[in-house]
Amino acid sequence: MNNKPEIKIGIVAVSRDCFPESLSVNRRKALVEAYKNKYDAADIYECPVCIVESEIHMQQALEDIRKAGCNALCVYLGNFGPEISETMLAKYFDGPKMFVAAAEETSANGGLVGNRGDAYCGMLNASYNLKLRGVKAYIPDYPVGTADECADMIHEFLPVARAVYALNNLKIISFGPRPNNFLACNAPINQLYNLGVEIEENSELDLFESYNKHAGDERIPSVVKSMEDELGAGNKKPEILSKLAQYELTLLDWIEAHKGSRKYVAIAGKCWPAFQTQFGFVPCYVNSRLTKIGIPVACEVDIYGAVSEYIGVCVSQKPVTLLDINNTVPADIYNDDIAGKFPYTHKDTFMGFHCGNTASCLVKEPEMKFQRIMKRNLEPDSEPNISRGTLEGDIVDGNITFFRFQSTADAQLKGYIAEGEVLPVATRSFGSIGIFAINEMGRFYRHVLVQKNYPHHGAVAFGHYGKAIFDTLKYLGVEDLEFNR
């Protein structure tokens, strides 16, 4: 299942009728050539039908880019631009859109007399008209540039467009209410519907029934073989794999049967406490395998966590994970392994943890183990049985972006983004876990995470994707956006 979109951006040049149309034509051609010289030509489509100067031209361009299969739009102001028709084009295009504009060129024929375009001015009117029409559009930080610079802007828009388009075609499938004593991830879902996300809420009893119907499924041995190959020497609980394979097939079949009209899916699943006693295992490893193939599974029915993860998948085009902002780094570990070796204070560090849901490609020497916290409660005096099924190991070191998209109790959207890294330092602990370092984390923890009432779950993208995630959340209408300062 391909669970994230391919984006094709239609580039439509516009022109105000009292300016030379040739400016927009030639500048569009130069922009397209610059993009193809630097990036994948399949990302873009040059609309050749017309230069948009009027509403009729707008309709013609709209029809052309639709026929070309474009699912994102770039309105390019080759000169001042027609503020009405260009913003109508954005309004009627069903998909993410951006506006960029051409910088002046004194070397062109006519220089700043015959060929001055004034797109710097036109961008102001475009933004004003977008607001009047209630149209969301991506406008880069410095939206007026040369052909090369505008090509870079379009390329920066790609991950934003991918995430925005995907959310408009996303279904979140959830199973079960949140566990007792777990109000932390409770948030109104109304805003997700406003963004175009569809949500299907199911009982964990429905899932259990479907799981039981998959008993003896002829595909189970092949899934077990896939798990064995993935785990290798880390296959410490081989006797549980058939149950986990049965559960994986249950989820995949549920997705196919229930995604309906939507193209993409993420899951918010129930994972404790009754899950273990009824299913006979913990679902962490299966969750990690789905996340590895681009279907994020958020623990503890965290719907906004699932959406956050999915944004990370679309932006990074790599597996992500969801972790608790969990515990401090002991002073002896900090003093022995971090102080003087890395440019972080003790308060800049913390451990991110979850029971065993992180994809095997993101964990060093992953091993199939058991959920220690659940075992304490459910089988304290026996060998692990119903608590088996976690994928454990220290998380791979390298750059990360820790972030979350969230709704408040009164249904206001907010979010945070913090770039940092996972340090190459052993955790000496259990679960999927790593030592994270984020500049000014102590201040960020108190004055953002605590002060603004964020839950303990955070999504992790592996790489520095702060700008793209920030721009995505801005596009979605999030005004309360925080980052580590």
Short mmCIF file of N, CA and C in Angstrom, two decimals, residues 178-347:
data_model
loop_
_atom_site.label_atom_id
_atom_site.label_comp_id
_atom_site.label_asym_id
_atom_site.label_seq_id
_atom_site.Cartn_x
_atom_site.Cartn_y
_atom_site.Cartn_z
N ARG A 178 -9.43 5.69 25.21
CA ARG A 178 -8.15 5.77 25.89
C ARG A 178 -8.18 4.95 27.19
N PRO A 179 -7.02 4.40 27.59
CA PRO A 179 -6.98 3.68 28.87
C PRO A 179 -7.38 4.58 30.02
N ASN A 180 -7.85 3.97 31.11
CA ASN A 180 -8.19 4.72 32.31
C ASN A 180 -6.95 5.44 32.84
N ASN A 181 -7.18 6.59 33.50
CA ASN A 181 -6.07 7.42 33.98
C ASN A 181 -5.18 7.90 32.84
N PHE A 182 -5.81 8.16 31.70
CA PHE A 182 -5.02 8.55 30.53
C PHE A 182 -5.73 9.64 29.76
N LEU A 183 -6.04 10.72 30.45
CA LEU A 183 -6.69 11.85 29.80
C LEU A 183 -5.73 12.67 28.95
N ALA A 184 -4.43 12.37 29.07
CA ALA A 184 -3.41 13.23 28.47
C ALA A 184 -3.59 13.43 26.97
N CYS A 185 -4.01 12.41 26.28
CA CYS A 185 -4.12 12.52 24.82
C CYS A 185 -5.56 12.79 24.37
N ASN A 186 -6.40 13.19 25.31
CA ASN A 186 -7.79 13.53 24.99
C ASN A 186 -7.84 14.92 24.38
N ALA A 187 -8.40 15.03 23.17
CA ALA A 187 -8.51 16.34 22.51
C ALA A 187 -9.67 16.31 21.53
N PRO A 188 -10.39 17.42 21.41
CA PRO A 188 -11.53 17.46 20.48
C PRO A 188 -11.08 17.21 19.04
N ILE A 189 -11.83 16.39 18.31
CA ILE A 189 -11.43 16.04 16.95
C ILE A 189 -12.12 16.89 15.89
N ASN A 190 -12.94 17.84 16.32
CA ASN A 190 -13.66 18.68 15.35
C ASN A 190 -12.73 19.36 14.35
N GLN A 191 -11.59 19.85 14.83
CA GLN A 191 -10.67 20.56 13.95
C GLN A 191 -10.09 19.65 12.87
N LEU A 192 -9.97 18.36 13.16
CA LEU A 192 -9.47 17.44 12.14
C LEU A 192 -10.47 17.31 10.99
N TYR A 193 -11.75 17.27 11.32
CA TYR A 193 -12.76 17.26 10.26
C TYR A 193 -12.67 18.54 9.43
N ASN A 194 -12.43 19.66 10.11
CA ASN A 194 -12.30 20.94 9.38
C ASN A 194 -11.14 20.92 8.40
N LEU A 195 -10.10 20.14 8.70
CA LEU A 195 -8.94 20.04 7.82
C LEU A 195 -9.11 19.01 6.72
N GLY A 196 -10.22 18.30 6.75
CA GLY A 196 -10.47 17.31 5.71
C GLY A 196 -10.12 15.89 6.11
N VAL A 197 -9.67 15.69 7.35
CA VAL A 197 -9.34 14.36 7.83
C VAL A 197 -10.64 13.63 8.21
N GLU A 198 -10.74 12.36 7.83
CA GLU A 198 -11.87 11.53 8.23
C GLU A 198 -11.43 10.64 9.38
N ILE A 199 -12.33 10.37 10.31
CA ILE A 199 -11.98 9.57 11.49
C ILE A 199 -13.00 8.45 11.66
N GLU A 200 -12.50 7.24 11.79
CA GLU A 200 -13.37 6.09 12.07
C GLU A 200 -13.01 5.54 13.44
N GLU A 201 -13.93 5.65 14.37
CA GLU A 201 -13.70 5.19 15.74
C GLU A 201 -14.37 3.83 15.93
N ASN A 202 -13.57 2.87 16.41
CA ASN A 202 -14.06 1.51 16.59
C ASN A 202 -13.85 1.05 18.03
N SER A 203 -14.62 0.06 18.42
CA SER A 203 -14.40 -0.59 19.71
C SER A 203 -13.25 -1.57 19.59
N GLU A 204 -12.49 -1.75 20.66
CA GLU A 204 -11.45 -2.78 20.64
C GLU A 204 -12.09 -4.16 20.55
N LEU A 205 -13.38 -4.28 20.92
CA LEU A 205 -14.09 -5.55 20.77
C LEU A 205 -14.27 -5.90 19.29
N ASP A 206 -14.52 -4.87 18.46
CA ASP A 206 -14.60 -5.10 17.02
C ASP A 206 -13.27 -5.65 16.49
N LEU A 207 -12.19 -5.07 16.97
CA LEU A 207 -10.87 -5.51 16.54
C LEU A 207 -10.59 -6.94 17.02
N PHE A 208 -10.99 -7.24 18.24
CA PHE A 208 -10.78 -8.58 18.79
C PHE A 208 -11.56 -9.63 17.99
N GLU A 209 -12.78 -9.29 17.61
CA GLU A 209 -13.58 -10.20 16.79
C GLU A 209 -12.87 -10.47 15.46
N SER A 210 -12.39 -9.39 14.82
CA SER A 210 -11.71 -9.56 13.54
C SER A 210 -10.44 -10.38 13.70
N TYR A 211 -9.70 -10.14 14.79
CA TYR A 211 -8.48 -10.91 15.06
C TYR A 211 -8.80 -12.41 15.16
N ASN A 212 -9.83 -12.73 15.89
CA ASN A 212 -10.19 -14.15 16.06
C ASN A 212 -10.59 -14.78 14.73
N LYS A 213 -11.20 -14.00 13.85
CA LYS A 213 -11.58 -14.53 12.54
C LYS A 213 -10.37 -14.80 11.65
N HIS A 214 -9.23 -14.22 12.00
CA HIS A 214 -8.01 -14.45 11.23
C HIS A 214 -7.21 -15.65 11.74
N ALA A 215 -7.73 -16.37 12.73
CA ALA A 215 -7.05 -17.57 13.22
C ALA A 215 -6.90 -18.57 12.08
N GLY A 216 -5.71 -19.12 11.93
CA GLY A 216 -5.47 -20.09 10.87
C GLY A 216 -5.33 -19.49 9.48
N ASP A 217 -5.25 -18.18 9.37
CA ASP A 217 -5.10 -17.54 8.06
C ASP A 217 -3.87 -18.12 7.34
N GLU A 218 -4.06 -18.50 6.10
CA GLU A 218 -2.98 -19.17 5.36
C GLU A 218 -1.78 -18.26 5.11
N ARG A 219 -1.95 -16.96 5.31
CA ARG A 219 -0.85 -16.03 5.09
C ARG A 219 0.07 -15.89 6.31
N ILE A 220 -0.34 -16.43 7.45
CA ILE A 220 0.42 -16.25 8.69
C ILE A 220 1.86 -16.74 8.56
N PRO A 221 2.12 -17.93 8.01
CA PRO A 221 3.53 -18.39 7.92
C PRO A 221 4.43 -17.43 7.14
N SER A 222 3.92 -16.83 6.08
CA SER A 222 4.78 -15.93 5.31
C SER A 222 5.08 -14.65 6.08
N VAL A 223 4.11 -14.18 6.89
CA VAL A 223 4.36 -13.00 7.72
C VAL A 223 5.35 -13.35 8.83
N VAL A 224 5.22 -14.54 9.41
CA VAL A 224 6.19 -14.99 10.42
C VAL A 224 7.59 -15.02 9.83
N LYS A 225 7.71 -15.53 8.60
CA LYS A 225 9.03 -15.57 7.94
C LYS A 225 9.59 -14.16 7.75
N SER A 226 8.73 -13.21 7.37
CA SER A 226 9.15 -11.83 7.22
C SER A 226 9.65 -11.27 8.55
N MET A 227 8.95 -11.59 9.64
CA MET A 227 9.37 -11.13 10.96
C MET A 227 10.70 -11.75 11.36
N GLU A 228 10.86 -13.03 11.09
CA GLU A 228 12.12 -13.70 11.43
C GLU A 228 13.29 -13.08 10.67
N ASP A 229 13.07 -12.79 9.40
CA ASP A 229 14.13 -12.18 8.60
C ASP A 229 14.48 -10.79 9.12
N GLU A 230 13.47 -10.05 9.54
CA GLU A 230 13.70 -8.70 10.04
C GLU A 230 14.44 -8.72 11.37
N LEU A 231 14.05 -9.63 12.25
CA LEU A 231 14.61 -9.66 13.60
C LEU A 231 16.00 -10.29 13.64
N GLY A 232 16.23 -11.29 12.83
CA GLY A 232 17.52 -11.97 12.84
C GLY A 232 17.88 -12.48 14.22
N ALA A 233 19.07 -12.13 14.68
CA ALA A 233 19.54 -12.58 16.00
C ALA A 233 18.73 -11.96 17.13
N GLY A 234 17.96 -10.91 16.83
CA GLY A 234 17.15 -10.27 17.87
C GLY A 234 15.82 -10.96 18.11
N ASN A 235 15.58 -12.08 17.49
CA ASN A 235 14.32 -12.81 17.64
C ASN A 235 14.34 -13.61 18.94
N LYS A 236 14.11 -12.92 20.05
CA LYS A 236 14.23 -13.53 21.37
C LYS A 236 12.94 -14.19 21.87
N LYS A 237 11.84 -13.97 21.17
CA LYS A 237 10.56 -14.57 21.58
C LYS A 237 9.88 -15.19 20.35
N PRO A 238 10.51 -16.15 19.71
CA PRO A 238 9.98 -16.69 18.45
C PRO A 238 8.60 -17.32 18.60
N GLU A 239 8.30 -17.79 19.80
CA GLU A 239 7.01 -18.49 20.00
C GLU A 239 5.80 -17.56 19.90
N ILE A 240 6.00 -16.24 19.95
CA ILE A 240 4.88 -15.29 19.90
C ILE A 240 4.63 -14.78 18.49
N LEU A 241 5.50 -15.09 17.54
CA LEU A 241 5.43 -14.48 16.22
C LEU A 241 4.15 -14.82 15.47
N SER A 242 3.63 -16.02 15.62
CA SER A 242 2.42 -16.38 14.87
C SER A 242 1.23 -15.53 15.31
N LYS A 243 1.13 -15.26 16.61
CA LYS A 243 0.05 -14.39 17.08
C LYS A 243 0.23 -12.96 16.56
N LEU A 244 1.46 -12.49 16.58
CA LEU A 244 1.72 -11.14 16.07
C LEU A 244 1.44 -11.06 14.58
N ALA A 245 1.76 -12.11 13.84
CA ALA A 245 1.48 -12.13 12.40
C ALA A 245 -0.03 -12.10 12.15
N GLN A 246 -0.76 -12.84 12.96
CA GLN A 246 -2.23 -12.84 12.84
C GLN A 246 -2.78 -11.45 13.08
N TYR A 247 -2.21 -10.75 14.05
CA TYR A 247 -2.67 -9.40 14.37
C TYR A 247 -2.30 -8.43 13.24
N GLU A 248 -1.10 -8.56 12.69
CA GLU A 248 -0.69 -7.69 11.59
C GLU A 248 -1.64 -7.84 10.40
N LEU A 249 -1.99 -9.07 10.06
CA LEU A 249 -2.92 -9.30 8.95
C LEU A 249 -4.30 -8.72 9.27
N THR A 250 -4.69 -8.79 10.53
CA THR A 250 -5.97 -8.21 10.94
C THR A 250 -6.00 -6.71 10.66
N LEU A 251 -4.93 -6.01 11.05
CA LEU A 251 -4.88 -4.56 10.84
C LEU A 251 -4.83 -4.22 9.35
N LEU A 252 -4.00 -4.92 8.60
CA LEU A 252 -3.87 -4.61 7.17
C LEU A 252 -5.19 -4.87 6.43
N ASP A 253 -5.86 -5.95 6.78
CA ASP A 253 -7.15 -6.23 6.14
C ASP A 253 -8.19 -5.22 6.56
N TRP A 254 -8.14 -4.78 7.82
CA TRP A 254 -9.08 -3.75 8.29
C TRP A 254 -8.89 -2.46 7.49
N ILE A 255 -7.64 -2.09 7.28
CA ILE A 255 -7.35 -0.87 6.51
C ILE A 255 -7.96 -0.97 5.12
N GLU A 256 -7.75 -2.08 4.44
CA GLU A 256 -8.26 -2.22 3.08
C GLU A 256 -9.78 -2.21 3.06
N ALA A 257 -10.40 -2.80 4.07
CA ALA A 257 -11.87 -2.89 4.09
C ALA A 257 -12.53 -1.60 4.55
N HIS A 258 -11.77 -0.73 5.25
CA HIS A 258 -12.39 0.43 5.89
C HIS A 258 -11.89 1.78 5.42
N LYS A 259 -10.90 1.82 4.56
CA LYS A 259 -10.41 3.14 4.15
C LYS A 259 -11.40 3.87 3.26
N GLY A 260 -12.33 3.12 2.66
CA GLY A 260 -13.43 3.73 1.92
C GLY A 260 -12.95 4.63 0.81
N SER A 261 -13.42 5.88 0.84
CA SER A 261 -13.09 6.82 -0.22
C SER A 261 -11.74 7.50 -0.01
N ARG A 262 -11.10 7.22 1.10
CA ARG A 262 -9.84 7.91 1.42
C ARG A 262 -8.65 7.17 0.80
N LYS A 263 -7.60 7.92 0.52
CA LYS A 263 -6.42 7.34 -0.11
C LYS A 263 -5.38 6.87 0.89
N TYR A 264 -5.36 7.48 2.06
CA TYR A 264 -4.27 7.25 3.00
C TYR A 264 -4.84 6.99 4.40
N VAL A 265 -4.06 6.28 5.22
CA VAL A 265 -4.55 5.83 6.53
C VAL A 265 -3.46 5.95 7.58
N ALA A 266 -3.87 6.29 8.79
CA ALA A 266 -3.03 6.15 9.98
C ALA A 266 -3.91 5.56 11.07
N ILE A 267 -3.28 4.97 12.07
CA ILE A 267 -4.03 4.24 13.11
C ILE A 267 -3.69 4.81 14.48
N ALA A 268 -4.71 4.92 15.32
CA ALA A 268 -4.53 5.22 16.74
C ALA A 268 -5.08 4.03 17.51
N GLY A 269 -4.19 3.23 18.11
CA GLY A 269 -4.61 1.93 18.64
C GLY A 269 -4.61 1.85 20.14
N LYS A 270 -5.45 0.96 20.64
CA LYS A 270 -5.47 0.62 22.07
C LYS A 270 -4.41 -0.44 22.31
N CYS A 271 -3.65 -0.29 23.36
CA CYS A 271 -2.56 -1.25 23.60
C CYS A 271 -2.47 -1.75 25.04
N TRP A 272 -3.27 -1.22 25.94
CA TRP A 272 -3.30 -1.71 27.31
C TRP A 272 -4.55 -1.16 28.00
N PRO A 273 -4.99 -1.69 29.16
CA PRO A 273 -4.46 -2.87 29.84
C PRO A 273 -5.12 -4.18 29.43
N ALA A 274 -6.40 -4.11 28.94
CA ALA A 274 -7.10 -5.36 28.64
C ALA A 274 -6.58 -6.01 27.36
N PHE A 275 -5.87 -5.26 26.55
CA PHE A 275 -5.38 -5.82 25.30
C PHE A 275 -4.56 -7.09 25.56
N GLN A 276 -3.65 -7.02 26.52
CA GLN A 276 -2.77 -8.15 26.78
C GLN A 276 -3.54 -9.38 27.26
N THR A 277 -4.48 -9.18 28.17
CA THR A 277 -5.19 -10.33 28.74
C THR A 277 -6.10 -11.00 27.72
N GLN A 278 -6.58 -10.24 26.73
CA GLN A 278 -7.50 -10.82 25.76
C GLN A 278 -6.77 -11.31 24.50
N PHE A 279 -5.89 -10.50 23.96
CA PHE A 279 -5.17 -10.92 22.76
C PHE A 279 -4.02 -11.88 23.09
N GLY A 280 -3.44 -11.71 24.28
CA GLY A 280 -2.36 -12.60 24.68
C GLY A 280 -0.98 -12.12 24.32
N PHE A 281 -0.84 -10.84 23.99
CA PHE A 281 0.46 -10.26 23.64
C PHE A 281 0.31 -8.74 23.68
N VAL A 282 1.41 -8.02 23.50
CA VAL A 282 1.35 -6.57 23.31
C VAL A 282 1.59 -6.27 21.83
N PRO A 283 0.96 -5.22 21.29
CA PRO A 283 1.00 -5.00 19.84
C PRO A 283 2.18 -4.18 19.34
N CYS A 284 3.14 -3.87 20.21
CA CYS A 284 4.17 -2.88 19.87
C CYS A 284 4.93 -3.24 18.60
N TYR A 285 5.39 -4.49 18.47
CA TYR A 285 6.20 -4.86 17.32
C TYR A 285 5.41 -4.74 16.02
N VAL A 286 4.16 -5.14 16.05
CA VAL A 286 3.32 -4.99 14.85
C VAL A 286 3.15 -3.51 14.51
N ASN A 287 2.93 -2.69 15.52
CA ASN A 287 2.84 -1.24 15.29
C ASN A 287 4.10 -0.72 14.61
N SER A 288 5.25 -1.22 15.05
CA SER A 288 6.52 -0.76 14.47
C SER A 288 6.65 -1.19 13.02
N ARG A 289 6.14 -2.37 12.69
CA ARG A 289 6.25 -2.86 11.31
C ARG A 289 5.36 -2.06 10.36
N LEU A 290 4.16 -1.70 10.82
CA LEU A 290 3.30 -0.87 9.98
C LEU A 290 3.90 0.52 9.80
N THR A 291 4.43 1.07 10.88
CA THR A 291 5.05 2.38 10.79
C THR A 291 6.23 2.36 9.82
N LYS A 292 6.95 1.26 9.81
CA LYS A 292 8.11 1.12 8.93
C LYS A 292 7.71 1.21 7.46
N ILE A 293 6.51 0.74 7.10
CA ILE A 293 6.07 0.80 5.71
C ILE A 293 5.21 2.03 5.42
N GLY A 294 5.23 3.00 6.35
CA GLY A 294 4.56 4.28 6.09
C GLY A 294 3.14 4.38 6.57
N ILE A 295 2.71 3.45 7.43
CA ILE A 295 1.37 3.52 8.04
C ILE A 295 1.56 3.75 9.53
N PRO A 296 1.63 5.00 9.98
CA PRO A 296 1.91 5.26 11.39
C PRO A 296 0.83 4.68 12.30
N VAL A 297 1.26 4.14 13.43
CA VAL A 297 0.34 3.63 14.45
C VAL A 297 0.69 4.33 15.76
N ALA A 298 -0.21 5.17 16.24
CA ALA A 298 0.01 5.88 17.50
C ALA A 298 -0.52 5.04 18.65
N CYS A 299 0.26 4.99 19.73
CA CYS A 299 -0.13 4.23 20.90
C CYS A 299 -1.24 4.94 21.67
N GLU A 300 -1.95 4.18 22.48
CA GLU A 300 -2.88 4.70 23.48
C GLU A 300 -3.95 5.62 22.89
N VAL A 301 -4.41 5.24 21.70
CA VAL A 301 -5.52 5.92 21.01
C VAL A 301 -5.26 7.43 20.90
N ASP A 302 -4.03 7.77 20.61
CA ASP A 302 -3.63 9.17 20.49
C ASP A 302 -3.88 9.63 19.05
N ILE A 303 -5.06 10.18 18.80
CA ILE A 303 -5.45 10.54 17.44
C ILE A 303 -4.57 11.68 16.91
N TYR A 304 -4.35 12.71 17.70
CA TYR A 304 -3.49 13.80 17.24
C TYR A 304 -2.03 13.35 17.12
N GLY A 305 -1.64 12.37 17.91
CA GLY A 305 -0.31 11.79 17.75
C GLY A 305 -0.18 11.08 16.41
N ALA A 306 -1.24 10.36 16.01
CA ALA A 306 -1.23 9.69 14.71
C ALA A 306 -1.14 10.69 13.57
N VAL A 307 -1.90 11.80 13.68
CA VAL A 307 -1.84 12.84 12.64
C VAL A 307 -0.44 13.46 12.60
N SER A 308 0.13 13.71 13.78
CA SER A 308 1.49 14.26 13.84
C SER A 308 2.48 13.34 13.15
N GLU A 309 2.41 12.06 13.49
CA GLU A 309 3.30 11.09 12.84
C GLU A 309 3.13 11.11 11.33
N TYR A 310 1.87 11.16 10.90
CA TYR A 310 1.63 11.10 9.46
C TYR A 310 2.19 12.33 8.74
N ILE A 311 2.08 13.50 9.38
CA ILE A 311 2.70 14.70 8.82
C ILE A 311 4.21 14.46 8.68
N GLY A 312 4.82 13.86 9.69
CA GLY A 312 6.24 13.57 9.64
C GLY A 312 6.61 12.62 8.52
N VAL A 313 5.77 11.61 8.28
CA VAL A 313 6.00 10.68 7.17
C VAL A 313 5.97 11.41 5.84
N CYS A 314 4.97 12.28 5.65
CA CYS A 314 4.83 12.99 4.38
C CYS A 314 5.97 13.97 4.15
N VAL A 315 6.39 14.65 5.20
CA VAL A 315 7.45 15.65 5.06
C VAL A 315 8.81 14.98 4.84
N SER A 316 9.12 13.97 5.65
CA SER A 316 10.46 13.36 5.60
C SER A 316 10.55 12.23 4.58
N GLN A 317 9.41 11.63 4.24
CA GLN A 317 9.35 10.45 3.38
C GLN A 317 10.16 9.29 3.96
N LYS A 318 10.20 9.23 5.28
CA LYS A 318 10.90 8.17 5.99
C LYS A 318 10.04 7.74 7.18
N PRO A 319 10.32 6.56 7.76
CA PRO A 319 9.60 6.16 8.97
C PRO A 319 9.82 7.16 10.10
N VAL A 320 8.82 7.29 10.94
CA VAL A 320 8.87 8.16 12.11
C VAL A 320 8.57 7.31 13.34
N THR A 321 8.51 7.95 14.49
CA THR A 321 8.05 7.24 15.68
C THR A 321 7.32 8.22 16.60
N LEU A 322 6.64 7.65 17.59
CA LEU A 322 5.94 8.43 18.62
C LEU A 322 6.51 8.00 19.96
N LEU A 323 7.01 8.97 20.73
CA LEU A 323 7.67 8.65 21.99
C LEU A 323 7.12 9.50 23.13
N ASP A 324 7.23 8.95 24.34
CA ASP A 324 7.02 9.76 25.53
C ASP A 324 8.24 10.66 25.75
N ILE A 325 7.97 11.92 26.11
CA ILE A 325 9.05 12.78 26.63
C ILE A 325 9.21 12.30 28.07
N ASN A 326 10.10 11.36 28.31
CA ASN A 326 9.90 10.38 29.37
C ASN A 326 10.64 10.63 30.68
N ASN A 327 11.94 10.73 30.62
CA ASN A 327 12.68 10.81 31.90
C ASN A 327 13.97 11.59 31.71
N THR A 328 14.48 12.09 32.82
CA THR A 328 15.74 12.82 32.79
C THR A 328 16.91 11.84 32.64
N VAL A 329 18.02 12.36 32.19
CA VAL A 329 19.24 11.57 32.07
C VAL A 329 19.94 11.58 33.43
N PRO A 330 20.24 10.43 34.00
CA PRO A 330 20.94 10.42 35.30
C PRO A 330 22.24 11.21 35.25
N ALA A 331 22.56 11.84 36.35
CA ALA A 331 23.73 12.72 36.40
C ALA A 331 25.01 11.99 36.06
N ASP A 332 25.14 10.72 36.49
CA ASP A 332 26.39 10.01 36.22
C ASP A 332 26.55 9.72 34.73
N ILE A 333 25.44 9.40 34.04
CA ILE A 333 25.52 9.19 32.59
C ILE A 333 25.88 10.50 31.90
N TYR A 334 25.24 11.59 32.32
CA TYR A 334 25.57 12.88 31.72
C TYR A 334 27.04 13.22 31.95
N ASN A 335 27.51 13.08 33.17
CA ASN A 335 28.89 13.46 33.49
C ASN A 335 29.91 12.57 32.79
N ASP A 336 29.61 11.28 32.69
CA ASP A 336 30.57 10.34 32.10
C ASP A 336 30.57 10.38 30.57
N ASP A 337 29.40 10.54 29.96
CA ASP A 337 29.28 10.29 28.52
C ASP A 337 28.90 11.51 27.68
N ILE A 338 28.47 12.60 28.34
CA ILE A 338 27.98 13.74 27.56
C ILE A 338 28.77 15.01 27.86
N ALA A 339 28.96 15.32 29.11
CA ALA A 339 29.64 16.56 29.49
C ALA A 339 31.03 16.65 28.86
N GLY A 340 31.31 17.76 28.21
CA GLY A 340 32.60 17.96 27.58
C GLY A 340 32.76 17.29 26.24
N LYS A 341 31.84 16.40 25.89
CA LYS A 341 31.91 15.69 24.60
C LYS A 341 30.89 16.22 23.60
N PHE A 342 29.83 16.78 24.12
CA PHE A 342 28.76 17.34 23.28
C PHE A 342 28.37 18.71 23.84
N PRO A 343 27.93 19.63 22.99
CA PRO A 343 27.69 21.02 23.44
C PRO A 343 26.32 21.21 24.09
N TYR A 344 26.03 20.38 25.09
CA TYR A 344 24.72 20.45 25.73
C TYR A 344 24.87 20.47 27.24
N THR A 345 24.03 21.28 27.89
CA THR A 345 23.94 21.21 29.35
C THR A 345 23.11 20.00 29.73
N HIS A 346 23.14 19.68 31.00
CA HIS A 346 22.35 18.55 31.49
C HIS A 346 20.86 18.78 31.20
N LYS A 347 20.41 20.03 31.35
CA LYS A 347 18.99 20.33 31.15
C LYS A 347 18.58 20.32 29.67
#
